[in-house]
mmCIF file of C-alpha atoms and ligand atoms in Angstrom:
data_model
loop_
_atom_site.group_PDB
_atom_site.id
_atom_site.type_symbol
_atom_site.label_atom_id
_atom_site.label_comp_id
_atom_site.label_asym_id
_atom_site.label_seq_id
_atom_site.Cartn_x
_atom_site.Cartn_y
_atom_site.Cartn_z
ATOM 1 C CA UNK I 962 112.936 -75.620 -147.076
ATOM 2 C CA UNK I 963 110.542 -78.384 -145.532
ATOM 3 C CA UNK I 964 113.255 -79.327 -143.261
ATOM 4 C CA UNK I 965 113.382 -75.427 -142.029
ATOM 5 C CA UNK I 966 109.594 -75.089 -141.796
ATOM 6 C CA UNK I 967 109.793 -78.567 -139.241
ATOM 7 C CA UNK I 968 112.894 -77.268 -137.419
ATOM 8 C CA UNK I 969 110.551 -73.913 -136.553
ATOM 9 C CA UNK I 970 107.132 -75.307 -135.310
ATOM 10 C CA UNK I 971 105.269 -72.795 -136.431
ATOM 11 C CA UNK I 972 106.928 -69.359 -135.851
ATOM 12 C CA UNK I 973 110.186 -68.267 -137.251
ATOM 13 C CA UNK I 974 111.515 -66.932 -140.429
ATOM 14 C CA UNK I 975 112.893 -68.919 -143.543
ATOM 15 C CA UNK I 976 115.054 -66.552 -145.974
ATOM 16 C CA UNK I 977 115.594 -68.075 -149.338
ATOM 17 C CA UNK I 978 118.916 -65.862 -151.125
ATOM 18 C CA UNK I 979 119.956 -66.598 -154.339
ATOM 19 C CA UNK I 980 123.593 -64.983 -155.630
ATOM 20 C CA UNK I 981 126.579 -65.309 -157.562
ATOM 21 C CA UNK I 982 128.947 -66.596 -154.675
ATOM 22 C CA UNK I 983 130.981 -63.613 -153.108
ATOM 23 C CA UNK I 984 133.888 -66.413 -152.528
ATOM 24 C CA UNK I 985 133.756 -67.789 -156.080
ATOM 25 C CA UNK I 986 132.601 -65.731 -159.231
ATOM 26 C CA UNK I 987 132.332 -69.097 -161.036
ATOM 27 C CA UNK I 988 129.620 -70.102 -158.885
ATOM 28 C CA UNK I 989 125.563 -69.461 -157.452
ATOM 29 C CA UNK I 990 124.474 -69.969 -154.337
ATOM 30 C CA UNK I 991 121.256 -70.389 -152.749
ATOM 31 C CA UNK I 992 121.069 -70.230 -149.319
ATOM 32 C CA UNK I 993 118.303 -71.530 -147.427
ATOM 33 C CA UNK I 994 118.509 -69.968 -143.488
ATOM 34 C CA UNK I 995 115.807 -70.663 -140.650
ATOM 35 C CA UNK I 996 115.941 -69.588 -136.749
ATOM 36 C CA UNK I 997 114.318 -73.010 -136.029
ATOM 37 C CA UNK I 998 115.847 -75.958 -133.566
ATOM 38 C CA UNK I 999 119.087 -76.047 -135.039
ATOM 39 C CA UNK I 1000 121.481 -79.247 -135.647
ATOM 40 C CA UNK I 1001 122.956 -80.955 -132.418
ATOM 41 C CA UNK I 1002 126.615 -80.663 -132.927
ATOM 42 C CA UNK I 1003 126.544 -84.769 -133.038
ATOM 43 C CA UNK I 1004 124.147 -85.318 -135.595
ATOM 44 C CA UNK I 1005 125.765 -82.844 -138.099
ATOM 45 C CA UNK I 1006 128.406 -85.581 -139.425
ATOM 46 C CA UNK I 1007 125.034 -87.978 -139.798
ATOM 47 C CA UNK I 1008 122.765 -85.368 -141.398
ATOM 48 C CA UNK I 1009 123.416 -86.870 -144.836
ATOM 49 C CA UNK I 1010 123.279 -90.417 -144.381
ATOM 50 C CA UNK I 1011 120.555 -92.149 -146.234
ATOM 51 C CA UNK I 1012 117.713 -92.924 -143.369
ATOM 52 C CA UNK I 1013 119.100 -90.748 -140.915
ATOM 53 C CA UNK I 1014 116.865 -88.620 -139.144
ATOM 54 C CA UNK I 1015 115.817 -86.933 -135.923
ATOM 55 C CA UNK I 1016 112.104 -87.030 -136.769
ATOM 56 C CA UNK I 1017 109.146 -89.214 -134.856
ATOM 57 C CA UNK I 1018 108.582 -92.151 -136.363
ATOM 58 C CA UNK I 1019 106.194 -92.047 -139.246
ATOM 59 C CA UNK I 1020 107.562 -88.124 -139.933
ATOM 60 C CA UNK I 1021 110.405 -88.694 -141.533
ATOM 61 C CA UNK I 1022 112.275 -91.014 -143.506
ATOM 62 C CA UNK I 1023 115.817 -89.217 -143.282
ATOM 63 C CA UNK I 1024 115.916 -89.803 -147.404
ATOM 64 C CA UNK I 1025 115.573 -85.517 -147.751
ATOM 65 C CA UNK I 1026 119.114 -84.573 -147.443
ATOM 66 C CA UNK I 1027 120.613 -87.538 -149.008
ATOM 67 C CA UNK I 1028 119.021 -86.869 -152.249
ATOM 68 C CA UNK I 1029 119.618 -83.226 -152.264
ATOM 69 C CA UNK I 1030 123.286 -84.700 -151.649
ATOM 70 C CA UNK I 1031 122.956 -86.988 -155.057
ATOM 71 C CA UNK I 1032 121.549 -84.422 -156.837
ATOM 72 C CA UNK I 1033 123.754 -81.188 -155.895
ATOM 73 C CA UNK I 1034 126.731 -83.319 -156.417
ATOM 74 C CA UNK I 1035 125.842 -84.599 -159.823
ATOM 75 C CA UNK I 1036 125.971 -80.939 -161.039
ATOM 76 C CA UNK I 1037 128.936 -80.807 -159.631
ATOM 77 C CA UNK I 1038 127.894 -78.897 -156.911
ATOM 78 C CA UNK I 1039 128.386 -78.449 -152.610
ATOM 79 C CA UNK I 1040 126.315 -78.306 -149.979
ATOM 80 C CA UNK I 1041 127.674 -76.808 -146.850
ATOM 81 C CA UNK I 1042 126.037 -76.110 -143.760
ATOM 82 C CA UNK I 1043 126.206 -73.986 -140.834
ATOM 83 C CA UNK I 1044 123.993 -74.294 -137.237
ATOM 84 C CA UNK I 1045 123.746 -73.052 -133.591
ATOM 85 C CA UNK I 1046 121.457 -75.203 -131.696
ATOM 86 C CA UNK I 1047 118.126 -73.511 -130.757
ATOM 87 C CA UNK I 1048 119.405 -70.635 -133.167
ATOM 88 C CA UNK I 1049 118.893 -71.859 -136.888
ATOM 89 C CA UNK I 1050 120.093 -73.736 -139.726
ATOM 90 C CA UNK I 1051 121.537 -72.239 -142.860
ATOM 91 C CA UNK I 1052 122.303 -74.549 -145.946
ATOM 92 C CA UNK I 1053 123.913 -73.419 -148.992
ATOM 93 C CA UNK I 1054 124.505 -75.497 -151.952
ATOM 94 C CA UNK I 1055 126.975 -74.140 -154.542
ATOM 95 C CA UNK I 1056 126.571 -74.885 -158.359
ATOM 96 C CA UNK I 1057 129.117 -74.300 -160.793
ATOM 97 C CA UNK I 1058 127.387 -71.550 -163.581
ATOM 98 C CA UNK I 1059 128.676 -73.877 -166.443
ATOM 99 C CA UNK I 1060 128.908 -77.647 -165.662
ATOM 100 C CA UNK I 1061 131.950 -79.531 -167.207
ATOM 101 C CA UNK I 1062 130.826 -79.939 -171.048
ATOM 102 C CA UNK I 1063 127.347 -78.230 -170.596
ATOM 103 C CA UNK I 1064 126.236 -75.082 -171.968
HETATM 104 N N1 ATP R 1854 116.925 -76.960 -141.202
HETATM 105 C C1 ATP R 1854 117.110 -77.893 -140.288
HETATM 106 N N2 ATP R 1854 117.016 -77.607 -138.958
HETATM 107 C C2 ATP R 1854 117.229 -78.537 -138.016
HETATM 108 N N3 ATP R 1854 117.529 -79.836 -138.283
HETATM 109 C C3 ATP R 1854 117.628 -80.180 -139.578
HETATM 110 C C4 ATP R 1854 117.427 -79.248 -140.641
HETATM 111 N N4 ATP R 1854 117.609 -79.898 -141.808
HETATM 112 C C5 ATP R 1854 117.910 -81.160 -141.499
HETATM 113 N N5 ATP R 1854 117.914 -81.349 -140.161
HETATM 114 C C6 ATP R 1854 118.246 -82.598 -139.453
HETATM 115 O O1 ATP R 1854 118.754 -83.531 -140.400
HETATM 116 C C7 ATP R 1854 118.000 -84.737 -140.349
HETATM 117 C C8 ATP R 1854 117.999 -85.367 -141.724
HETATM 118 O O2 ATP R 1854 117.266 -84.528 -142.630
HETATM 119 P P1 ATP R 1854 116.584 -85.197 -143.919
HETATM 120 O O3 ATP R 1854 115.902 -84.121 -144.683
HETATM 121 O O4 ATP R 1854 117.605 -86.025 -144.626
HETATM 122 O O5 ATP R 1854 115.554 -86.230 -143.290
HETATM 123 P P2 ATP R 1854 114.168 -85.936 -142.547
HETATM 124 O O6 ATP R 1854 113.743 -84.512 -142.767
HETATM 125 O O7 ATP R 1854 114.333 -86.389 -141.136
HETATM 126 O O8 ATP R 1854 113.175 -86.904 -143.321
HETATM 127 P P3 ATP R 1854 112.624 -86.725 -144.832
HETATM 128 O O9 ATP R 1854 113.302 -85.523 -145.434
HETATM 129 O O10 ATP R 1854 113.007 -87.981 -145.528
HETATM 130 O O11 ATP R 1854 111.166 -86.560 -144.667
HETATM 131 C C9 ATP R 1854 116.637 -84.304 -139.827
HETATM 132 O O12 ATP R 1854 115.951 -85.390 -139.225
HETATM 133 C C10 ATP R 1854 117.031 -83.244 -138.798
HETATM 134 O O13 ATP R 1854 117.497 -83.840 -137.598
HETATM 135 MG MG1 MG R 1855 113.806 -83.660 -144.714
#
């Protein structure tokens, strides 16, 4: 969501939607949309490299999506993402409703 809110400069809207997945009934999804900047088609294979980032120096770190990475996928989960430069971003990360053993 901070990565949204920087992609927008100000004006734009972020939609937050939270569901079972239609594609997968095993699974939620929360799906985090913005009509900011968008993701140059060559930077989306780099987007979740540890230190990898687009931002001035001193405004990023590029350590954001590489720990949502970490995290998702240690609850077994996906991130997937979809943009159109100077349309938006949407990311949706997947989590299984029961984790292997859990619950
Ligand atoms: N919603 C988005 N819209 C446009 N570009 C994005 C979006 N989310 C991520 N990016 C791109 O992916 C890069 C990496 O994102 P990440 O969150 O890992 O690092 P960062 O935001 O640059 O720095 P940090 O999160 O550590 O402060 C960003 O620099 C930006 O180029
Ligand atoms: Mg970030």
């Amino acid at each position: 969501m901070i990565n949204a809110i920087d992609s927008m400069d100000g004006a734009g809207s972020l939609t937050v939607t939270t569901e079972l997945n239609p594609e997968r009934k095993d699974e939620v999804r929360v799906s985090i949309a913005d009509t900011g900047h968008g993701i140059a088609r060559e930077d989306m294979p780099k987007i979740f490299e540890p230190f990898y980032t687009t931002k001035p120096p001193g405004r990023g770190t590029g350590l954001g999506l590489s720990i949502c990475y970490g995290i998702v996928a240690e609850h077994h989960g996906r991130i997937m993402v979809e943009s159109q430069p100077d349309r938006g971003s949407i990311f949706r990360v997947c989590l299984p409703i029961r984790g292997s053993g859990e619950g």
